[in-house]
Every structure is written in structure tokens, then in C-alpha cells.
Coordinates of C-alpha atoms and ligand atoms in Angstrom, one line a residue:
X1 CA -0.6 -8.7 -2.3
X2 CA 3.2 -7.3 -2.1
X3 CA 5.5 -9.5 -0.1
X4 CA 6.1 -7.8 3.1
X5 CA 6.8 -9.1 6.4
X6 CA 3.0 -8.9 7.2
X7 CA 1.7 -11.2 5.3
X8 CA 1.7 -14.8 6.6
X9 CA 2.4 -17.8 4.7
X10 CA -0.7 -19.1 5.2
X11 CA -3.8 -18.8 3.1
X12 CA -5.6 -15.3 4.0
X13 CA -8.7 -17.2 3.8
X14 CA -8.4 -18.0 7.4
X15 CA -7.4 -15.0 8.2
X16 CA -9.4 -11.7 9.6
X17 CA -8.3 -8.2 10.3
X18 CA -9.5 -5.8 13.2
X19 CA -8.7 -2.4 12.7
X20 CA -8.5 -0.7 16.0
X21 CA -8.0 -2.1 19.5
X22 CA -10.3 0.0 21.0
X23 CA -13.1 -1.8 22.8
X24 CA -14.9 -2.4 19.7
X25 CA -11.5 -3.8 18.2
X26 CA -10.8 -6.2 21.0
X27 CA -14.4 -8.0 21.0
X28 CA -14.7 -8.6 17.6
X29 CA -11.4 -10.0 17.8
X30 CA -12.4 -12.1 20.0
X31 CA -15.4 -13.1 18.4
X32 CA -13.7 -13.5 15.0
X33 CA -10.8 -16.1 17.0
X34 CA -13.6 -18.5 17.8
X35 CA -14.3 -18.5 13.9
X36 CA -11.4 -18.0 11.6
X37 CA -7.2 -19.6 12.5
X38 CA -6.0 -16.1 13.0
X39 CA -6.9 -13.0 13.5
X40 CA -4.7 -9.8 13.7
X41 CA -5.1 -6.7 15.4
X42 CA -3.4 -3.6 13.6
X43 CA -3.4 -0.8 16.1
X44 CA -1.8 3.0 14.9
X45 CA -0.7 3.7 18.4
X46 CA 2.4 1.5 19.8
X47 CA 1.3 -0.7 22.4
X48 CA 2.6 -0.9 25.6
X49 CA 3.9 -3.7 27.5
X50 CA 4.3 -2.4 30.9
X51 CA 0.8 -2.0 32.2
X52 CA -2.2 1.0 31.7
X53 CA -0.5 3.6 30.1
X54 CA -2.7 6.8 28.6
X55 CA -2.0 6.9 24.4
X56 CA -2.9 9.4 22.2
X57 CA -5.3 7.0 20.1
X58 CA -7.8 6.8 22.8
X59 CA -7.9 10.5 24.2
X60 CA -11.6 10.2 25.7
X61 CA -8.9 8.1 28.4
X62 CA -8.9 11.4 30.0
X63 CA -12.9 11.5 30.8
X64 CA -15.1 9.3 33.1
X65 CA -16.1 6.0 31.8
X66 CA -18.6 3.6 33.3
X67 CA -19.4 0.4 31.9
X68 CA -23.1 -0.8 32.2
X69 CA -23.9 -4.2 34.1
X70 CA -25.0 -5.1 30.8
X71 CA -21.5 -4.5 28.8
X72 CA -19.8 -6.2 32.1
X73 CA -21.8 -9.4 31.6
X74 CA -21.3 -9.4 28.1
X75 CA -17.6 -8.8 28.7
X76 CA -17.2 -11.4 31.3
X77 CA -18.6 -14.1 28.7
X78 CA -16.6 -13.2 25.9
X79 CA -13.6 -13.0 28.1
X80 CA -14.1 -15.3 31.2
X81 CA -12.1 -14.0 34.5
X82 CA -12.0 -10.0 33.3
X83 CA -14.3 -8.3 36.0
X84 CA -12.1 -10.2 38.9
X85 CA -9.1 -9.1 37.2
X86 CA -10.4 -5.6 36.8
X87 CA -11.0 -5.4 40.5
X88 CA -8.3 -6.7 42.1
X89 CA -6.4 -3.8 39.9
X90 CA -8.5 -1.4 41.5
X91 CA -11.9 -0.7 39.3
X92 CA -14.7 -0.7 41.3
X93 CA -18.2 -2.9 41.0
X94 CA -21.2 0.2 42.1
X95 CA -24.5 0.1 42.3
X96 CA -26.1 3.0 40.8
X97 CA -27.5 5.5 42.3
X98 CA -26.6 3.4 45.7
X99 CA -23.4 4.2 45.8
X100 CA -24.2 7.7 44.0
X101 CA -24.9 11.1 44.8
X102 CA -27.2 11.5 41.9
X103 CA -28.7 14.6 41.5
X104 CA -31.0 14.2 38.7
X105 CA -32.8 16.6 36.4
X106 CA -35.9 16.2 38.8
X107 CA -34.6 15.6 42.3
X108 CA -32.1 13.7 44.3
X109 CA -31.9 10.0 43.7
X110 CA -32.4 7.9 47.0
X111 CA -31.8 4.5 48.3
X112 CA -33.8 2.7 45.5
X113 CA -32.7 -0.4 43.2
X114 CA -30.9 0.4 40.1
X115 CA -28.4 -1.0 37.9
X116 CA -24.4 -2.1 38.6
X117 CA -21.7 -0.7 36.6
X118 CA -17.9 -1.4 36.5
X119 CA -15.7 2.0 37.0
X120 CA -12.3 2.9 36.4
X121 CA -10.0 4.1 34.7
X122 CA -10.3 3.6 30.7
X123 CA -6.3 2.7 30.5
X124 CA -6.8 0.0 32.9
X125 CA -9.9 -1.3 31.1
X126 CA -8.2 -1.3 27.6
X127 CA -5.2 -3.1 29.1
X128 CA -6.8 -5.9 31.0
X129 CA -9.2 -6.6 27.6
X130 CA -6.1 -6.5 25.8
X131 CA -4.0 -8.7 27.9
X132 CA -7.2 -11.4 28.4
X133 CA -7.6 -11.4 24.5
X134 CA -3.9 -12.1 23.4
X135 CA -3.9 -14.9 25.5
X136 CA -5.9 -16.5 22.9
X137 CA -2.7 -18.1 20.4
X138 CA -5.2 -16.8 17.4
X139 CA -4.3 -13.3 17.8
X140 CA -2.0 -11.0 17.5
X141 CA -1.5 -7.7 17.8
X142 CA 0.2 -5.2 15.5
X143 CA 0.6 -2.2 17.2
X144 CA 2.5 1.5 15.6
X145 CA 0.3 0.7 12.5
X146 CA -1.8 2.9 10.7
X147 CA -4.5 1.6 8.4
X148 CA -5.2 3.9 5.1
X149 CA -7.3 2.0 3.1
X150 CA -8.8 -1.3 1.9
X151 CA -7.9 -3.4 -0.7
X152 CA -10.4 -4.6 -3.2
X153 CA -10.4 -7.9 -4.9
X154 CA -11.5 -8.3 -8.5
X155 CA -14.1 -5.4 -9.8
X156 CA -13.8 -4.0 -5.7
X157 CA -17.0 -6.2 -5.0
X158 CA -14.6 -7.8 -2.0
X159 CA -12.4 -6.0 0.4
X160 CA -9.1 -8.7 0.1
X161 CA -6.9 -7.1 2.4
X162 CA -5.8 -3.4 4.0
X163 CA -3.1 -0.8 3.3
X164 CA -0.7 0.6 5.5
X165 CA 0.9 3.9 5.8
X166 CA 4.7 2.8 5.6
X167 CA 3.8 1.2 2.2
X168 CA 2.8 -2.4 3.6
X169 CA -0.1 -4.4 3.2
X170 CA -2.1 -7.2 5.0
X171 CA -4.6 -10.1 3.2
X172 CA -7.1 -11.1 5.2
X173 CA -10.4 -13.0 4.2
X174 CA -12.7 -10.1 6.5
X175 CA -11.3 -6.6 7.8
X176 CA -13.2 -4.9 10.2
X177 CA -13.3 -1.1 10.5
X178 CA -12.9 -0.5 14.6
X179 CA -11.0 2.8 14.2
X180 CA -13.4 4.4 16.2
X181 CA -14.7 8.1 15.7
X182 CA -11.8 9.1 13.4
X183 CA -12.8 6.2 10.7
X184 CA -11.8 7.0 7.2
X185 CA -14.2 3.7 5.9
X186 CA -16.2 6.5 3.9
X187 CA -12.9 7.8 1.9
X188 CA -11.8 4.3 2.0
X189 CA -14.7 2.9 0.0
X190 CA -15.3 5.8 -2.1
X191 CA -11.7 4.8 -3.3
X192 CA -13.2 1.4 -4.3
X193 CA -16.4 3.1 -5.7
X194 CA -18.6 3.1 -3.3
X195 CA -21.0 6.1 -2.4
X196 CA -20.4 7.5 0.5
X197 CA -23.2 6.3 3.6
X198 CA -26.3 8.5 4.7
X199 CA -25.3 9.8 7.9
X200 CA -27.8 11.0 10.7
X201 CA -26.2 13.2 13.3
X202 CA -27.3 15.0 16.4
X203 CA -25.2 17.5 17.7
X204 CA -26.3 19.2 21.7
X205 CA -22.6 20.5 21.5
X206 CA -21.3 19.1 24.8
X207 CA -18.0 19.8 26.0
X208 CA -15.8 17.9 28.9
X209 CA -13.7 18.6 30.2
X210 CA -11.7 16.5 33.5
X211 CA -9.2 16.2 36.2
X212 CA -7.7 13.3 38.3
X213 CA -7.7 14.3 41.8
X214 CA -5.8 12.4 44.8
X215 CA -8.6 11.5 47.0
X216 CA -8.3 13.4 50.4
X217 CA -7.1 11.6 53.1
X218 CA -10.2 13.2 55.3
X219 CA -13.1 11.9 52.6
X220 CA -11.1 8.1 52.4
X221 CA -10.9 8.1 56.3
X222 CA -14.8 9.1 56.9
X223 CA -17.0 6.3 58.2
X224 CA -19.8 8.5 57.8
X225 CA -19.1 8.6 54.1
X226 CA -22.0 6.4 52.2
X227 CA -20.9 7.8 48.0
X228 CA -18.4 6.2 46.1
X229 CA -19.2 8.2 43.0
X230 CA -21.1 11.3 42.0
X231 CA -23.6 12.7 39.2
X232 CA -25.3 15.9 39.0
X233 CA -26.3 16.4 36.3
X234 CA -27.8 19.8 34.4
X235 CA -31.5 20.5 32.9
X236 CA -31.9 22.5 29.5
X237 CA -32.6 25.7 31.2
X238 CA -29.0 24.8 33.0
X239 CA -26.7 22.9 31.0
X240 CA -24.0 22.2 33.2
X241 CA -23.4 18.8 35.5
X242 CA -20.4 17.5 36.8
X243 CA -20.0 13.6 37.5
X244 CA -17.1 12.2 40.3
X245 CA -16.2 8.9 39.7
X246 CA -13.7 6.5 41.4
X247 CA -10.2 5.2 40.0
X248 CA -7.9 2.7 41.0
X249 CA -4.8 4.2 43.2
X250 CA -7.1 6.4 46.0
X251 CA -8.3 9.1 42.8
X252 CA -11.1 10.3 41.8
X253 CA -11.8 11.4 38.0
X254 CA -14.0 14.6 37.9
X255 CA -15.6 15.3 34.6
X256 CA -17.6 18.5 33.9
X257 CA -20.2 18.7 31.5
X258 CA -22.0 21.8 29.7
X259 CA -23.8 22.4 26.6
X260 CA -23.0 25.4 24.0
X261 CA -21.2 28.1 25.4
X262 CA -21.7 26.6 29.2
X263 CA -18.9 24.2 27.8
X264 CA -16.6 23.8 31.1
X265 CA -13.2 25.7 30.9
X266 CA -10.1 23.9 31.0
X267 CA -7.7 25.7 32.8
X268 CA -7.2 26.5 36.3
X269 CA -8.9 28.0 38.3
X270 CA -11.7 28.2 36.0
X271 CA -12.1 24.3 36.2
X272 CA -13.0 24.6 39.9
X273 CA -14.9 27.5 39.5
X274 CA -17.4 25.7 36.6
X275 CA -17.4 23.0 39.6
X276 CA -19.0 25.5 42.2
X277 CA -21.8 26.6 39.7
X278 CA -23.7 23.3 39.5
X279 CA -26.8 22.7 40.4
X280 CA -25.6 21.4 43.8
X281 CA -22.6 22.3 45.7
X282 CA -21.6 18.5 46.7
X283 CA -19.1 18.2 43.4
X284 CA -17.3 21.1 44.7
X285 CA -17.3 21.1 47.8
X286 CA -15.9 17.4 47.6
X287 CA -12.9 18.8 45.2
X288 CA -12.2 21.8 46.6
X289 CA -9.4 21.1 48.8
X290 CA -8.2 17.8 46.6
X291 CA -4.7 17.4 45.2
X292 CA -5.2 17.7 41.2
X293 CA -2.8 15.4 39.7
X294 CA -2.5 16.9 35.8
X295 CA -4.1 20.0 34.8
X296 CA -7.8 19.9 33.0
X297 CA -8.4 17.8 29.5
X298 CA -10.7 18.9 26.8
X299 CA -13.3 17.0 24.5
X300 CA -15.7 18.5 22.5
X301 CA -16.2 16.2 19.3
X302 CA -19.3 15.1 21.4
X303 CA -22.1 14.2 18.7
X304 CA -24.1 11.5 18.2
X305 CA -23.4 10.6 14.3
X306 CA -24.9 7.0 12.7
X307 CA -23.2 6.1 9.3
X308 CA -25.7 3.8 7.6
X309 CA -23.2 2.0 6.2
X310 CA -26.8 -0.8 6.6
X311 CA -28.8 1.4 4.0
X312 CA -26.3 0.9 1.2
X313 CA -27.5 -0.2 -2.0
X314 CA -23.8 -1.7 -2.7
X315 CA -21.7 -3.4 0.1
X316 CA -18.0 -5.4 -0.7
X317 CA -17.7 -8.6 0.6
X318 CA -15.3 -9.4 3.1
X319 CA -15.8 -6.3 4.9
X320 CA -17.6 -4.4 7.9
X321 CA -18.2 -1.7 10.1
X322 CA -18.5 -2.1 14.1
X323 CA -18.6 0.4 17.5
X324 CA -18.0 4.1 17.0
X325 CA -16.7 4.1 13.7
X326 CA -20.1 3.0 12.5
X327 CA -22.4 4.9 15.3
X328 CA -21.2 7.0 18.0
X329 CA -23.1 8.6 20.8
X330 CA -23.1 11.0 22.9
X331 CA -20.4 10.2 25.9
X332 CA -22.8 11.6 28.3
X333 CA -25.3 8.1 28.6
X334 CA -22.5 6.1 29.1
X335 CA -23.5 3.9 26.4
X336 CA -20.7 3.3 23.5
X337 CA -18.6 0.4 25.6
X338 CA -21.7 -1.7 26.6
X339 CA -22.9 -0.9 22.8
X340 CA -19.4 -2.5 21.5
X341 CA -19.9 -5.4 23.7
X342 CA -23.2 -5.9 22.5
X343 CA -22.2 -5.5 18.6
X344 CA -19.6 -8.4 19.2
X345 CA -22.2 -10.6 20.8
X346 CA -24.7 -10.0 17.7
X347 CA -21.5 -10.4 15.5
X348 CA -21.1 -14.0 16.8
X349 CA -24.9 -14.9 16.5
X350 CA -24.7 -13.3 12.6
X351 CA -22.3 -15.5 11.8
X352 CA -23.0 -18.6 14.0
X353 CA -24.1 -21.5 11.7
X354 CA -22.0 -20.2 8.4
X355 CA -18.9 -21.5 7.3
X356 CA -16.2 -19.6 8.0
X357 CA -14.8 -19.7 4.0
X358 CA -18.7 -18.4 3.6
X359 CA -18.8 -15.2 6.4
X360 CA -17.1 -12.9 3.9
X361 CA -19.7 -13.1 1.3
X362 CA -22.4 -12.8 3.8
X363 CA -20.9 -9.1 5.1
X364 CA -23.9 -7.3 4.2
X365 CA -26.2 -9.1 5.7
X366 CA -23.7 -9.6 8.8
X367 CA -23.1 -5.4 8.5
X368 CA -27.3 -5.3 8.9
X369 CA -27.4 -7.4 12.0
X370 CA -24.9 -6.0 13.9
X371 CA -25.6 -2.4 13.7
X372 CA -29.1 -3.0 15.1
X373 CA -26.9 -3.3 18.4
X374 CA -27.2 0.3 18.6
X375 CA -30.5 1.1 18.3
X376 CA -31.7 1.7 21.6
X377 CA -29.0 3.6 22.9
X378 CA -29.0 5.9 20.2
X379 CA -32.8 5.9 21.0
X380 CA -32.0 7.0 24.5
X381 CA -29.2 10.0 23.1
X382 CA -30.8 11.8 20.8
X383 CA -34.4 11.9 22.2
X384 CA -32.6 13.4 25.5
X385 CA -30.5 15.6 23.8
X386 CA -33.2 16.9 21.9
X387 CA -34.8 18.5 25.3
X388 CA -31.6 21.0 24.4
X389 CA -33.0 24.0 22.4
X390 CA -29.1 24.3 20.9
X391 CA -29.3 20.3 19.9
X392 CA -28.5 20.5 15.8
X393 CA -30.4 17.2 13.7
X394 CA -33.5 16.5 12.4
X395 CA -36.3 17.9 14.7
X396 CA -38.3 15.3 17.4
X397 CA -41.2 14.1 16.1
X398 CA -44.4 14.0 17.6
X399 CA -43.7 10.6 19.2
X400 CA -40.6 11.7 20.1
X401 CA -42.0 14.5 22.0
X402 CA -44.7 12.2 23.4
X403 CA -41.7 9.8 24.8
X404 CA -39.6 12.3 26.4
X405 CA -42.0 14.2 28.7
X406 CA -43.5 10.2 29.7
X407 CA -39.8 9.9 30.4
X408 CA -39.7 12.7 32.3
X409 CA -42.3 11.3 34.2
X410 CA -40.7 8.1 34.8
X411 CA -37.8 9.8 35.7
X412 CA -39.3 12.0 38.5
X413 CA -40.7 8.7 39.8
X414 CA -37.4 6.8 39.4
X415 CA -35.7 9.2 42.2
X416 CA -38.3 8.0 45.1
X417 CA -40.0 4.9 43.7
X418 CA -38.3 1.5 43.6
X419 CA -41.0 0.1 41.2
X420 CA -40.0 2.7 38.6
X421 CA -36.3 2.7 39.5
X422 CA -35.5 -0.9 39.0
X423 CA -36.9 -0.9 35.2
X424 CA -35.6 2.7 34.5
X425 CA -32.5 1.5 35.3
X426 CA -32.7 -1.8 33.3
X427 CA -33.4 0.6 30.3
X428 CA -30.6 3.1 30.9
X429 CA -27.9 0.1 31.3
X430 CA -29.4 -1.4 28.1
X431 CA -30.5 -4.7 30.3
X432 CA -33.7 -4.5 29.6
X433 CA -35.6 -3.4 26.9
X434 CA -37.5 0.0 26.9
X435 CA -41.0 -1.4 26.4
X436 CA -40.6 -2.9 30.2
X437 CA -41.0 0.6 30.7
X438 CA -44.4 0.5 28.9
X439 CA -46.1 -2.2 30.6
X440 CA -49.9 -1.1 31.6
X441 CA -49.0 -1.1 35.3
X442 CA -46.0 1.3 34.9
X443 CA -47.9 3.5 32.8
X444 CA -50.5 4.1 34.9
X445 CA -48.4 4.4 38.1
X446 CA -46.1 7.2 36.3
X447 CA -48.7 8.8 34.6
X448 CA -51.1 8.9 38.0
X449 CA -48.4 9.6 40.5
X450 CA -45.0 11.5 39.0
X451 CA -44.5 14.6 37.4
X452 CA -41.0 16.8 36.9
X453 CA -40.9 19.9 38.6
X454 CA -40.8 22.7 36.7
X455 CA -38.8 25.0 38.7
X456 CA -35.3 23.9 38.9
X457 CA -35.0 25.4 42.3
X458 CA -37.2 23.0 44.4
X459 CA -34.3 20.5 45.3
X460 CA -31.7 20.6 48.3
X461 CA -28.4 21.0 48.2
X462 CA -27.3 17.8 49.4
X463 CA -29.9 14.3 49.5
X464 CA -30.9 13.6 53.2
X465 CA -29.6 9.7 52.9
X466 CA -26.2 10.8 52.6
X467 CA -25.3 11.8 55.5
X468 CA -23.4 15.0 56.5
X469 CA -22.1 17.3 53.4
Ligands
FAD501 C1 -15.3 11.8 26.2 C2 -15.9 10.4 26.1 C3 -16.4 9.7 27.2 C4 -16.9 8.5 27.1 N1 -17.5 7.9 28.1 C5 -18.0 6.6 28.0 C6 -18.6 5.9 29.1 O1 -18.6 6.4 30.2 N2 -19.1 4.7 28.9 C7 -19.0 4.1 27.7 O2 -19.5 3.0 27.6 N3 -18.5 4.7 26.6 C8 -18.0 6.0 26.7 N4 -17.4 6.6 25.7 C9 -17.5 5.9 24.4 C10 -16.3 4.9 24.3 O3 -15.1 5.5 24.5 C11 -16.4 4.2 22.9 O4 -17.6 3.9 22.5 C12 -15.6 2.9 23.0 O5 -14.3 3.1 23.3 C13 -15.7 2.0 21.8 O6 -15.2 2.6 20.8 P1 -14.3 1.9 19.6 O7 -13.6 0.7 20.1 O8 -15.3 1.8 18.5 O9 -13.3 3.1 19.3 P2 -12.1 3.6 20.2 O10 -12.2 3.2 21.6 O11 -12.0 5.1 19.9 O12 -10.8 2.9 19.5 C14 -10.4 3.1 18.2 C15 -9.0 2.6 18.1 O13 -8.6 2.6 16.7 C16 -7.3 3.1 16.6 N5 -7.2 3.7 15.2 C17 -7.8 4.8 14.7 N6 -7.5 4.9 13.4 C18 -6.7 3.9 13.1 C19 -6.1 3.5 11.9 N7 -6.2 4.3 10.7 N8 -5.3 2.5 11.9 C20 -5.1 1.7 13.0 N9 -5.7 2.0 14.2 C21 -6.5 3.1 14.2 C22 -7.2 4.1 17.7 O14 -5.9 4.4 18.0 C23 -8.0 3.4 18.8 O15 -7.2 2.6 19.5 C24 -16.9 7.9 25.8 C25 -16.4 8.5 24.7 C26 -15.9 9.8 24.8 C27 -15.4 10.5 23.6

């Protein structure tokens, strides 16, 4: 390793690199402090000291992001104190669809039991993980760095260390790949010879795109107002959906979704008019007279894409793979933090019970473990988005098929009936495992009872709970 100011004085055998202080970054980091002396964080965006602040590194900041009760309890163990911090900054604790208008592809959502999820904005998330994980003297962050490429140790059978742009270079013992969706690890490796990883990828070509409103003074003064947050989301025969979400400072974030070329426009006063076109009027007629604070942001990289880096014949020691830089999803399912935080917590059990001189040399088997963190919610995003004529990857097989319209089913039962709402919500946070939805006395309540309609047009324009539009 060249002598720059990176590298410590210290053996790099206690040492462990994060690339990335995304979500997926900031975990494993965490994880990794309770195991190895030090741990850094190299981060290509400069990090700001001053409080949330939007950076170009993370540009799905811009959209609505929920995290799942599940990621929130994972969260709140990894990093005791978080969720109180989170709220008193202004995120917000709902219960969904409580605290929802949910308009779902069957029918309105009513007062039945669900699941909780933390909302906010993502800036205010990223900055209160990041603060509540450099409190721990192990880690440090180096932020306005960017990562392009590994180094390997002798015959490239270990990664010993990572490259930098400016020409410097870090050892480290481990380096983990959290650069999110933008990972080079394939290019990286193939520079070490390694073949590049089989990828699977579903693509229902989704676009976002969202506003920050102020919230009007007339919908924060209403008694009668029993939402906090809105979802109404499309059906294939009318991809577009819209979902209203709650930030800290009195705003609302309004993200509209569409499929193909019913991807929502992004500039004014298109946005709004995309907004009156759902399949109920309540996003609109909620935004319509709000204060927009910036103009409309764009995302269309929307794919669900798995890298098996876990099928490869050869793996280096000393490295691995972790969040969306290894398996992304589609945004839509809210699914990628809660995924992160449940990567980190299988992380910790993989390596639980090795020595730490030992967890490099184990990183195949550790890269295995982990990655299984995502199976069910990639479950959950591709078998929906394959109800999407336009959805590009492998076609459903037949017990695919047979799983979504039981789903649908479940689903149409999960707007009215408590029994099916409480364990199709366990599934859709990733609480509880799908086969709850499975059991013998769920099966033959769905399949005797629900049904989705088949014509789109056979819900109201508002729920009855709500009270007045
Ligand atoms: C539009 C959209 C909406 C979403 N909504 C939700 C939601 O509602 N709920 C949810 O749970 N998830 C949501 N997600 C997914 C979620 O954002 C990610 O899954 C989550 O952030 C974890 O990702 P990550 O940490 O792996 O990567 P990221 O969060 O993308 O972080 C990667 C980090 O790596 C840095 N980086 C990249 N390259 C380099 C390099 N070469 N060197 C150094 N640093 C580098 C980046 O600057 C960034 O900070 C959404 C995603 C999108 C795109």
C-alpha cells in the first residue's frame, strides 16, 4: 500500500471499509464496529455537518420513503435511541392504512389492523443514522471520496484494500461494496479476474416523479381530518398512483407513479394534472391549492436487478456485497431500507462466533448468508410487477401465476377484513413471513370469501371512514 495520509498506522488487519453511507453503508458499519478496532466509511459525496441537507449521491432523497416497522425495529437495535430522535425532528410513527387513505388495486382500505412505519424525509433519516453511528469512537467517516476499485492481495484471491480517485489508497482487512445502485463491484472484480455475476432483472418501467408541498394551513387546522398520509395506487389496466406522505416542517411529499409511457411528467402544470387523473380524486384535490416548494424531480432507473454475486464459482476473500448494490427493487414496495437493515442483522449473525482475524476468509460464505436477506421482498416485487403486460424479465411461472391471483384475493380481503389485514400487512412490512399467509385457516377464508373486482370502476371516490373529502 502507498503511504498516503489514509492509511493508519495500525495493522489493516483490524481494520474494515464501508463503501457508501447510504443506509446499507451505515448498518454494516455498525455491525462491523462491534467486530473489528476500526472501521472507515469512505463516502464520494462531502458530508455535511450542519444538519439534513439533500446531496447528489442519494437522489431518490427527492421521492417518498417509508420505512417498515420491521426496518424501524431492526434500526432501533442496532442503533438504540434513533426512532425518538427521528421524531422529535419531525418524522412521523403511522399506522398503515390507519392513518392512510389507501386506495388499493381492489377497493378502499378501512379502519383495519396493519403494520407501522417510520416517515420522513430521506435527508433527515440519513443524518440521524449517520450522526447515531459516528458516535461510536470506531468509525469514521471519509466523506468527498470516490472509491474506483479494489485492491487484491497476492494472486487477487483477497481484496487487501480500495483505490481512490485522487490517486490514494486505503488497507483494510474486509471492504464492503454499499455504493448502492451505481456499484462498479462487477468492473471492479473483472479487474482482478473475476467473471462478471449472473444478473436477474425485472424491469415494469416505473417512473416518479415528486414535489414537496407546504401543507395548507386549512388541511393542518381541520379536526375533521382523520389521514396523515395517502396511497392510491394504479392496477395494470391503469398504471398510474400517486402516494402523499408527511415530512417534518408542516410538508407533505407527493410522489406520482406510472408505468411505460403513463410515466408522470415533471414539469408544471403537467405534475398536477397527472395528479387529477388517478384513480381517485383525493391526491388532487388535497394538492391542488398547496404551496409547491421546488419544482417536480424525476426517477426512472426503477428496476428490480439481483447481482448473484452468491452463485459465483470464485469469490476473493476479504470482500462483500451488501443493500442495493447487490439487489435492488423496485422503490414502489417500500422495501430496500428495511431490506438493508435486515442484511446488517444477518451480517452480524454470519459472522457471530468467528474470529475477527478469521471473517475475511469466510467472505463467501458470509456473501451467501447475507444476501438471502432479500429474498422475500424481491419475492413480493417481481411477482407484482409481473401483473404489468410492459414488465421486461423472465416470464411468471405457473406458481407464480398461481401466487398472484391468491394474492389478489388476499388483498381484496385485506381492505374489509381485519383477519386478513393484520397478516398481509406482517408480509408486506417483511415482519412476518409469507407462509403466515398460507395457513389452512387463511386459505380457506380468502379463497371462500374474497375476490378482486374486475372492473376498476366499482370503487368511490373517497372511503366512507374518512370523513368529508
Ligand atoms: C425513487 C426511490 C424511492 C425509494 N423509496 C424507498 C422507500 O420508500 N422505502 C425503502 O425502504 N426504500 C426505498 N428506496 C430504496 C432505498 O433508497 C435504498 O434501498 C436504500 O437507500 C439502501 O440503499 P444503499 O445504502 O444500498 O444505497 P444508497 O442509499 O443509494 O447509498 C449509496 C451511497 O454510496 C455512495 N457512493 C456511490 N458510489 C460511490 C463510490 N464509488 N465511492 C464512494 N461512495 C459512493 C453514494 O453517494 C451513496 O451515499 C427507494 C429508492 C428509490 C430509487
Amino acid at each position: 500500500m502507498d503511504d498516503t495520509p489514509d492509511n493508519h498506522t495500525e495493522s489493516p488487519g483490524d481494520h474494515a471499509v464501508v463503501l457508501g453511507a447510504g443506509l446499507a453503508g451505515l448498518l454494516t458499519a455498525r455491525v462491523l464496529a462491534g467486530r473489528f478496532a476500526r472501521v472507515t466509511v469512505v463516502e464520494r459525496d462531502e458530508m455535511s455537518l450542519h444538519g439534513p441537507e439533500f446531496r447528489p449521491g442519494l437522489p431518490q432523497a427527492r421521492h417518498a420513503h417509508v420505512l417498515w416497522a420491521r426496518g424501524v425495529e431492526l434500526m432501533e437495535q442496532l442503533l438504540p435511541g434513533t426512532t425518538a430522535e427521528l421524531l422529535e425532528a419531525g418524522a412521523a410513527l403511522l399506522e398503515s392504512p390507519r392513518d392512510f387513505l389507501w386506495l388499493s388495486p381492489s377497493d378502499w382500505f378501512r379502519h383495519v389492523p396493519g403494520a407501522g412505519m417510520l416517515i420522513g424525509s430521506r435527508e433527515l433519516l440519513d443524518w440521524t443514522l449517520r450522526r447515531a453511528v459516528l458516535r461510536d469512537g470506531r468509525i469514521r467517516m471519509l466523506g468527498g471520496r470516490l472509491a474506483t476499485g479494489l485492491v487484491g492481495g497476492p494472486g487477487n484471491r483477497s481484496v487487501t484494500g480500495v483505490t481512490f480517485r485522487d490517486g490514494g489508497r486505503l488497507a483494510a482487512a474486509l471492504v464492503v461494496d454499499a455504493t448502492g445502485r451505481t456499484s462498479k463491484a462487477p468492473a471492479w472484480l473483472a479487474a482482478l479476474g473475476y467473471p462478471a455475476p449472473a444478473v436477474t432483472r425485472y424491469d415494469s418501467h416505473l417512473g416518479y416523479a415528486s414535489r414537496p408541498y407546504a401543507i395548507p394551513k386549512a388541511a393542518l387546522d381541520d379536526p375533521r381530518r382523520r389521514w396523515h398520509a395517502m396511497y392510491v395506487q394504479g392496477r395494470p389496466e391503469s398504471p398510474r398512483g400517486g402516494v402523499l406522505v408527511p415530512l417534518e416542517g408542516d410538508r407533505w411529499l407527493v410522489t406520482l407513479i406510472g408505468n411505460g409511457e403513463h410515466a408522470p411528467p415533471t414539469k408544471d402544470p403537467e405534475f398536477l394534472g397527472f395528479a387529477r387523473t388517478l384513480r381517485s380524486p383525493a391526491l388532487y384535490d388535497a394538492i391542488r391549492d398547496a404551496e409547491p416548494l421546488a419544482p417536480p424531480a424525476g426517477f426512472r432507473a426503477t428496476a428490480n436487478e439481483w447481482r448473484h454475486y452468491e452463485r459465483m464459482d470464485r469469490w476473493p476473500e476479504g470482500f462483500l456485497v451488501v443493500g442495493d448494490a447487490a439487489c435492488r427493487f423496485n422503490p414502489v414496495y417500500g422495501h430496500g431500507m428495511t431490506v438493508a437493515a435486515i442484511t446488517a442483522q444477518a451480517l452480524g449473525d454470519a459472522i457471530r462466533g468467528l474470529a475477527t482475524p478469521h471473517i475475511p476468509a469466510h467472505a463467501r460464505r458470509v456473501q451467501r448468508h447475507t444476501v438471502t436477506a432479500a429474498n422475500v421482498a424481491w419475492q413480493i416485487a417481481t411477482s407484482e410487477d409481473l401483473r404489468y403486460p410492459g414488465t421486461e424479465g423472465p416470464p411468471p411461472d405457473r406458481a407464480t401465476r398461481v401466487l398472484q391471483a391468491y394474492m389478489s384475493r388476499v388483498m381484496a380481503g385485506a381492505n374489509t377484513d381485519p383477519a386478513l389485514s393484520a397478516p398481509f400487512f406482517g408480509v408486506l412490512s417483511l415482519s412476518t413471513p409469507p407462509n403466515t399467509l398460507l395457513a389452512p385457516g387463511t386459505v380457506l377464508r380468502v379463497l371462500s370469501k374474497w375476490r378482486l373486482p374486475t372492473s376498476p370502476r366499482t370503487t368511490t371516490a373517497y372511503p366512507p371512514h374518512h370523513g368529508p373529502a
